[in-house]
Tab-separated table of C-alpha atoms in Angstrom:
chain	number	residue	atom	x	y	z
A	1	MET	CA	8.347	9.137	47.508
A	2	THR	CA	12.003	9.924	47.071
A	3	THR	CA	12.977	12.869	45.025
A	4	HIS	CA	15.769	12.327	42.286
A	5	SER	CA	18.499	15.591	41.828
A	6	PRO	CA	19.553	16.467	38.866
A	7	ALA	CA	22.495	14.426	37.319
A	8	LEU	CA	25.562	15.927	37.932
A	9	PRO	CA	28.265	16.549	35.007
A	10	THR	CA	30.710	13.240	34.784
A	11	THR	CA	33.673	13.147	32.952
A	12	LEU	CA	31.763	12.310	29.770
A	13	ASP	CA	31.892	16.007	29.432
A	14	LYS	CA	35.596	16.005	28.808
A	15	PRO	CA	35.938	14.845	25.052
A	16	ALA	CA	33.633	18.246	24.262
A	17	ARG	CA	36.280	19.876	26.178
A	18	ILE	CA	39.354	18.483	24.416
A	19	THR	CA	37.717	19.176	21.022
A	20	ILE	CA	37.391	22.757	21.621
A	21	ARG	CA	41.026	23.142	22.823
A	22	GLY	CA	42.097	21.294	19.668
A	23	THR	CA	39.717	24.005	17.711
A	24	THR	CA	41.507	27.034	19.323
A	25	LYS	CA	45.109	25.399	18.803
A	26	THR	CA	44.290	24.890	15.000
A	27	GLY	CA	43.289	28.758	14.983
A	28	ARG	CA	46.694	29.495	16.284
A	29	ARG	CA	48.308	28.471	13.153
A	30	LEU	CA	51.429	30.486	11.736
A	31	THR	CA	50.591	33.202	9.540
A	32	ILE	CA	53.043	34.791	7.313
A	33	PRO	CA	52.754	38.649	7.960
A	34	ARG	CA	51.034	40.509	4.629
A	35	SER	CA	54.203	42.859	4.176
A	36	VAL	CA	56.015	39.780	3.814
A	37	ARG	CA	53.708	37.848	1.175
A	38	ARG	CA	53.629	41.573	-0.708
A	39	ALA	CA	57.077	41.856	-1.009
A	40	ALA	CA	57.596	38.169	-2.110
A	41	GLY	CA	56.563	38.477	-5.565
A	42	PRO	CA	58.792	41.878	-6.835
A	43	LEU	CA	61.673	40.176	-4.848
A	44	GLY	CA	61.567	36.946	-6.625
A	45	LEU	CA	61.416	38.799	-9.819
A	46	VAL	CA	64.572	40.760	-9.025
A	47	LEU	CA	66.206	37.060	-7.540
A	48	LEU	CA	65.533	35.579	-10.841
A	49	TRP	CA	66.885	38.700	-12.767
A	50	PHE	CA	69.861	38.243	-10.852
A	51	LEU	CA	70.557	34.717	-11.140
A	52	THR	CA	69.777	34.509	-15.106
A	53	SER	CA	72.037	37.682	-15.581
A	54	ALA	CA	75.054	35.877	-13.181
A	55	THR	CA	74.898	32.790	-14.938
A	56	GLY	CA	74.930	34.164	-18.528
A	57	VAL	CA	71.107	33.143	-19.458
A	58	LEU	CA	70.231	36.727	-19.872
A	59	PRO	CA	73.205	38.602	-21.671
A	60	GLU	CA	74.033	42.190	-20.780
A	61	THR	CA	73.298	43.346	-24.439
A	62	VAL	CA	69.687	42.279	-24.004
A	63	LEU	CA	69.379	43.492	-20.272
A	64	ALA	CA	71.884	44.693	-17.687
A	65	SER	CA	72.071	42.833	-14.568
A	66	PRO	CA	70.615	44.738	-11.474
A	67	VAL	CA	73.902	44.922	-9.653
A	68	ASP	CA	74.785	47.478	-13.163
A	69	VAL	CA	71.774	49.143	-12.342
A	70	LEU	CA	71.937	49.587	-8.559
A	71	LYS	CA	75.741	50.593	-9.719
A	72	GLN	CA	74.191	53.409	-12.003
A	73	ALA	CA	71.745	54.466	-9.622
A	74	VAL	CA	74.346	55.141	-7.126
A	75	GLU	CA	76.689	57.088	-9.813
A	76	LEU	CA	73.338	59.403	-10.913
A	77	THR	CA	72.679	60.197	-7.666
A	78	ARG	CA	76.228	61.118	-6.518
A	79	ASN	CA	76.468	63.767	-9.608
A	80	GLY	CA	72.862	64.707	-9.177
A	81	GLU	CA	71.418	63.773	-12.499
A	82	LEU	CA	68.776	61.578	-11.306
A	83	PRO	CA	67.580	63.889	-8.373
A	84	SER	CA	67.390	66.736	-10.787
A	85	ALA	CA	65.333	64.431	-13.394
A	86	ILE	CA	63.151	63.263	-10.762
A	87	ALA	CA	62.184	66.661	-9.364
A	88	ALA	CA	61.595	67.693	-13.342
A	89	SER	CA	59.404	64.687	-14.026
A	90	GLY	CA	57.750	65.275	-10.532
A	91	ARG	CA	56.705	68.732	-11.535
A	92	ARG	CA	55.090	67.932	-14.891
A	93	ALA	CA	53.199	64.963	-13.005
A	94	ALA	CA	51.775	67.589	-10.473
A	95	THR	CA	50.744	70.069	-12.922
A	96	GLY	CA	49.292	67.805	-15.207
A	97	PHE	CA	47.443	65.848	-12.329
A	98	LEU	CA	46.092	69.040	-10.650
A	99	ILE	CA	44.794	70.235	-14.211
A	100	GLY	CA	43.089	67.074	-15.036
A	101	ALA	CA	41.292	66.642	-11.713
A	102	ALA	CA	40.159	70.093	-11.686
A	103	ILE	CA	38.485	69.602	-15.022
A	104	ALA	CA	37.357	65.915	-14.051
A	105	LEU	CA	35.978	66.999	-10.929
A	106	SER	CA	33.989	69.804	-12.573
A	107	LEU	CA	32.712	67.973	-15.289
A	108	SER	CA	31.739	64.611	-13.283
A	109	LEU	CA	29.946	67.093	-10.833
A	110	LEU	CA	27.546	68.979	-13.696
A	111	ALA	CA	27.053	65.509	-15.223
A	112	GLY	CA	26.599	63.271	-11.935
A	113	LEU	CA	24.356	66.065	-10.052
A	114	PHE	CA	22.030	67.647	-13.040
A	115	ARG	CA	20.521	66.132	-16.175
A	116	LEU	CA	21.200	68.480	-18.565
A	117	GLY	CA	24.716	68.276	-17.582
A	118	GLU	CA	24.464	64.627	-18.519
A	119	ASP	CA	22.968	65.096	-21.625
A	120	VAL	CA	25.787	67.580	-22.871
A	121	ILE	CA	28.671	66.180	-21.034
A	122	ASP	CA	28.443	62.326	-20.618
A	123	SER	CA	27.759	61.384	-24.211
A	124	SER	CA	31.186	63.760	-25.238
A	125	MET	CA	33.217	62.194	-22.826
A	126	GLY	CA	32.483	58.690	-23.572
A	127	MET	CA	33.116	59.698	-27.423
A	128	PHE	CA	36.547	61.188	-26.562
A	129	ARG	CA	37.504	58.498	-24.597
A	130	ALA	CA	37.349	55.984	-27.290
A	131	ILE	CA	40.309	58.100	-28.871
A	132	PRO	CA	43.736	56.739	-27.776
A	133	TRP	CA	45.313	59.946	-25.663
A	134	VAL	CA	48.687	58.878	-26.849
A	135	GLY	CA	47.733	59.099	-30.651
A	136	LEU	CA	46.970	63.098	-29.711
A	137	ILE	CA	50.617	63.585	-29.336
A	138	PRO	CA	51.295	65.048	-32.774
A	139	LEU	CA	48.269	67.401	-32.645
A	140	PHE	CA	49.235	68.540	-29.252
A	141	ILE	CA	52.590	69.113	-30.778
A	142	VAL	CA	51.284	71.061	-33.771
A	143	TRP	CA	48.925	73.031	-31.341
A	144	PHE	CA	51.348	73.843	-28.356
A	145	GLY	CA	54.785	73.232	-29.731
A	146	ILE	CA	57.723	71.179	-28.201
A	147	GLU	CA	58.201	72.948	-25.006
A	148	GLU	CA	56.397	72.227	-21.702
A	149	THR	CA	52.837	72.520	-22.249
A	150	PRO	CA	51.948	69.375	-24.556
A	151	LYS	CA	53.886	67.232	-21.863
A	152	ILE	CA	51.643	68.806	-19.326
A	153	ALA	CA	48.450	68.666	-21.523
A	154	LEU	CA	48.883	64.606	-21.830
A	155	VAL	CA	49.402	64.288	-18.877
A	156	ALA	CA	46.005	66.194	-17.763
A	157	LEU	CA	44.257	64.489	-20.551
A	158	GLY	CA	45.301	60.828	-18.910
A	159	VAL	CA	43.797	61.769	-15.989
A	160	THR	CA	40.727	63.372	-16.912
A	161	TYR	CA	39.366	60.059	-17.737
A	162	PRO	CA	39.813	58.006	-14.937
A	163	LEU	CA	38.683	60.502	-12.606
A	164	TYR	CA	35.539	61.760	-14.333
A	165	PHE	CA	33.912	58.218	-15.000
A	166	ASN	CA	34.490	57.084	-11.279
A	167	ILE	CA	33.344	60.294	-9.659
A	168	TYR	CA	30.345	60.314	-12.323
A	169	GLY	CA	29.387	56.546	-11.509
A	170	GLY	CA	29.667	56.683	-7.604
A	171	ILE	CA	27.330	60.019	-8.048
A	172	ARG	CA	24.687	57.946	-9.996
A	173	SER	CA	25.204	54.847	-7.838
A	174	THR	CA	23.946	56.974	-4.816
A	175	ASP	CA	21.011	54.824	-3.307
A	176	SER	CA	17.614	56.406	-3.997
A	177	GLN	CA	16.000	55.247	-0.958
A	178	LEU	CA	18.958	57.211	1.179
A	179	VAL	CA	18.362	60.125	-1.230
A	180	GLU	CA	14.160	59.644	-0.284
A	181	ALA	CA	15.222	59.586	3.678
A	182	ALA	CA	16.937	62.580	3.382
A	183	ARG	CA	14.570	64.375	1.655
A	184	MET	CA	11.729	63.425	4.093
A	185	MET	CA	14.178	64.491	6.867
A	186	GLY	CA	13.860	68.085	5.248
A	187	LEU	CA	17.002	68.207	3.454
A	188	GLY	CA	17.445	70.804	1.028
A	189	ARG	CA	19.360	70.376	-2.201
A	190	LEU	CA	22.648	71.424	-0.936
A	191	GLY	CA	22.271	69.427	2.210
A	192	LEU	CA	21.515	66.489	0.391
A	193	ILE	CA	24.688	66.705	-1.651
A	194	ARG	CA	27.115	67.435	1.025
A	195	TYR	CA	25.686	64.749	3.497
A	196	VAL	CA	24.540	62.004	1.144
A	197	ILE	CA	25.625	62.178	-2.413
A	198	LEU	CA	29.304	63.132	-2.055
A	199	PRO	CA	29.667	60.705	0.669
A	200	SER	CA	28.361	57.878	-1.270
A	201	ALA	CA	30.555	58.868	-4.363
A	202	LEU	CA	33.741	59.080	-2.233
A	203	PRO	CA	34.721	55.339	-2.513
A	204	GLY	CA	34.359	56.001	-6.331
A	205	ALA	CA	36.369	58.756	-6.364
A	206	LEU	CA	39.167	57.279	-4.645
A	207	VAL	CA	39.533	54.226	-7.155
A	208	GLY	CA	39.462	57.009	-9.589
A	209	LEU	CA	42.190	58.482	-7.826
A	210	ARG	CA	44.284	55.772	-8.288
A	211	TYR	CA	43.682	54.991	-11.229
A	212	ALA	CA	44.293	58.542	-12.212
A	213	LEU	CA	47.728	58.977	-10.652
A	214	SER	CA	48.963	55.641	-12.446
A	215	THR	CA	47.584	56.998	-15.939
A	216	ALA	CA	49.897	60.427	-14.954
A	217	TRP	CA	52.986	58.664	-14.525
A	218	LEU	CA	51.982	56.337	-17.482
A	219	ALA	CA	51.354	59.614	-19.606
A	220	LEU	CA	54.896	61.533	-18.237
A	221	VAL	CA	56.778	58.132	-20.194
A	222	PHE	CA	54.959	59.400	-23.422
A	223	ALA	CA	54.925	62.953	-22.820
A	224	GLU	CA	58.776	63.092	-22.117
A	225	GLN	CA	59.750	61.762	-25.232
A	226	ILE	CA	58.694	65.108	-26.659
A	227	ASN	CA	62.049	67.073	-26.942
A	228	ALA	CA	62.366	66.481	-23.357
A	229	ASP	CA	65.826	68.515	-22.220
A	230	ALA	CA	65.323	67.485	-18.590
A	231	GLY	CA	63.556	64.529	-16.696
A	232	LEU	CA	63.146	60.617	-16.686
A	233	GLY	CA	62.395	60.474	-20.384
A	234	TYR	CA	65.307	62.856	-20.933
A	235	LEU	CA	67.550	60.231	-19.462
A	236	MET	CA	66.042	57.128	-21.420
A	237	SER	CA	66.138	58.993	-24.380
A	238	ASN	CA	69.773	59.469	-24.099
A	239	ALA	CA	70.530	55.743	-22.705
A	240	GLN	CA	68.577	54.655	-25.898
A	241	GLN	CA	70.826	56.400	-28.126
A	242	TYR	CA	73.949	54.293	-26.750
A	243	PHE	CA	71.904	51.413	-26.138
A	244	ARG	CA	72.615	51.938	-22.157
A	245	THR	CA	69.988	49.417	-20.888
A	246	ASP	CA	71.039	49.659	-17.133
A	247	VAL	CA	70.110	53.577	-17.389
A	248	ILE	CA	66.944	52.570	-19.025
A	249	VAL	CA	65.736	49.999	-16.741
A	250	LEU	CA	66.857	52.135	-13.523
A	251	CYS	CA	64.264	55.180	-15.057
A	252	LEU	CA	61.555	52.335	-15.067
A	253	VAL	CA	62.220	51.258	-12.077
A	254	VAL	CA	62.086	54.775	-10.676
A	255	TYR	CA	58.863	55.350	-12.639
A	256	ALA	CA	57.136	52.346	-11.092
A	257	LEU	CA	58.439	53.368	-7.573
A	258	LEU	CA	57.121	56.694	-7.870
A	259	GLY	CA	53.660	55.513	-9.156
A	260	LEU	CA	53.904	52.681	-6.265
A	261	SER	CA	53.842	55.444	-3.810
A	262	CYS	CA	51.561	57.625	-4.824
A	263	ASP	CA	49.316	54.536	-4.920
A	264	PHE	CA	50.458	53.395	-1.423
A	265	ALA	CA	49.067	57.279	-0.675
A	266	VAL	CA	45.860	56.835	-1.866
A	267	ARG	CA	45.480	53.765	0.231
A	268	ILE	CA	46.170	55.202	3.562
A	269	LEU	CA	43.831	58.615	2.570
A	270	SER	CA	41.204	55.669	1.683
A	271	ARG	CA	41.560	54.239	5.171
A	272	ARG	CA	41.158	57.268	6.861
A	273	LEU	CA	38.009	58.813	5.008
A	274	LEU	CA	36.249	55.362	4.742
A	275	THR	CA	36.725	54.586	8.240
A	276	TRP	CA	32.700	54.403	8.218
A	277	ARG	CA	32.329	52.160	5.738
A	278	ALA	CA	32.421	48.108	6.266
A	279	ASN	CA	34.683	46.707	4.019
A	280	PHE	CA	35.114	43.181	2.884
A	281	GLU	CA	39.268	42.583	2.844
A	282	GLY	CA	39.396	38.867	1.438
A	283	GLY	CA	40.006	35.569	3.290
A	284	ALA	CA	43.047	34.516	5.061
């Protein structure tokens, strides 16, 4: 009785190989770098702004052209007004941010780690958050005068709320199963806070940090309208009196760039501190 050996592969296998190659080729499609896609929106707006100004659709009495804004930036940089204004605004923003961050961190830890702290602090913070912090400017002037203190206090107040609620929410969103497992492993109160609760709250804290930094610059725009004698708000106030839209737009662009640079720094910090955490980065 003869035995038949297994059938050898024939040319019928080739279509499958062709299909696999086609799939691989499709996966190598041309993709635009993310940096280019991110810059496309702002550059498109600037181009539209330039075209509408050059064609007269957007009159200079309404909004200066980007060319005039750029010329004004060069001029104010040469005479030193713009660098000194940025330095003055930066000092106010940094001081207010540090004060607000210290207050927010202290309150969020007390409210997040202790039930008594939650009962005393969280309801009060929720009540004060409903009050528009910009509306407190007249009260700050009555309390602190018209010097630097009300400006710094307004920035600190704007920073406190987003940091507090994000850190507090991050602490309270810690997985209870992780807490129970840590206790079963023998971790005490301090070890539980250090190795479980605070790392779990870190993503929320970084989100709050991004919000707080952007709010700091937003608060500074309002704060520097209070009898400022230096800073970007001072330049804007003077430009408003003479209808200099080029200077006003320049100051707004500087505010935006400062806020964007802070947000970029927090993004880099988040990538370094959250390397242990797998994140969804979106589709292609």
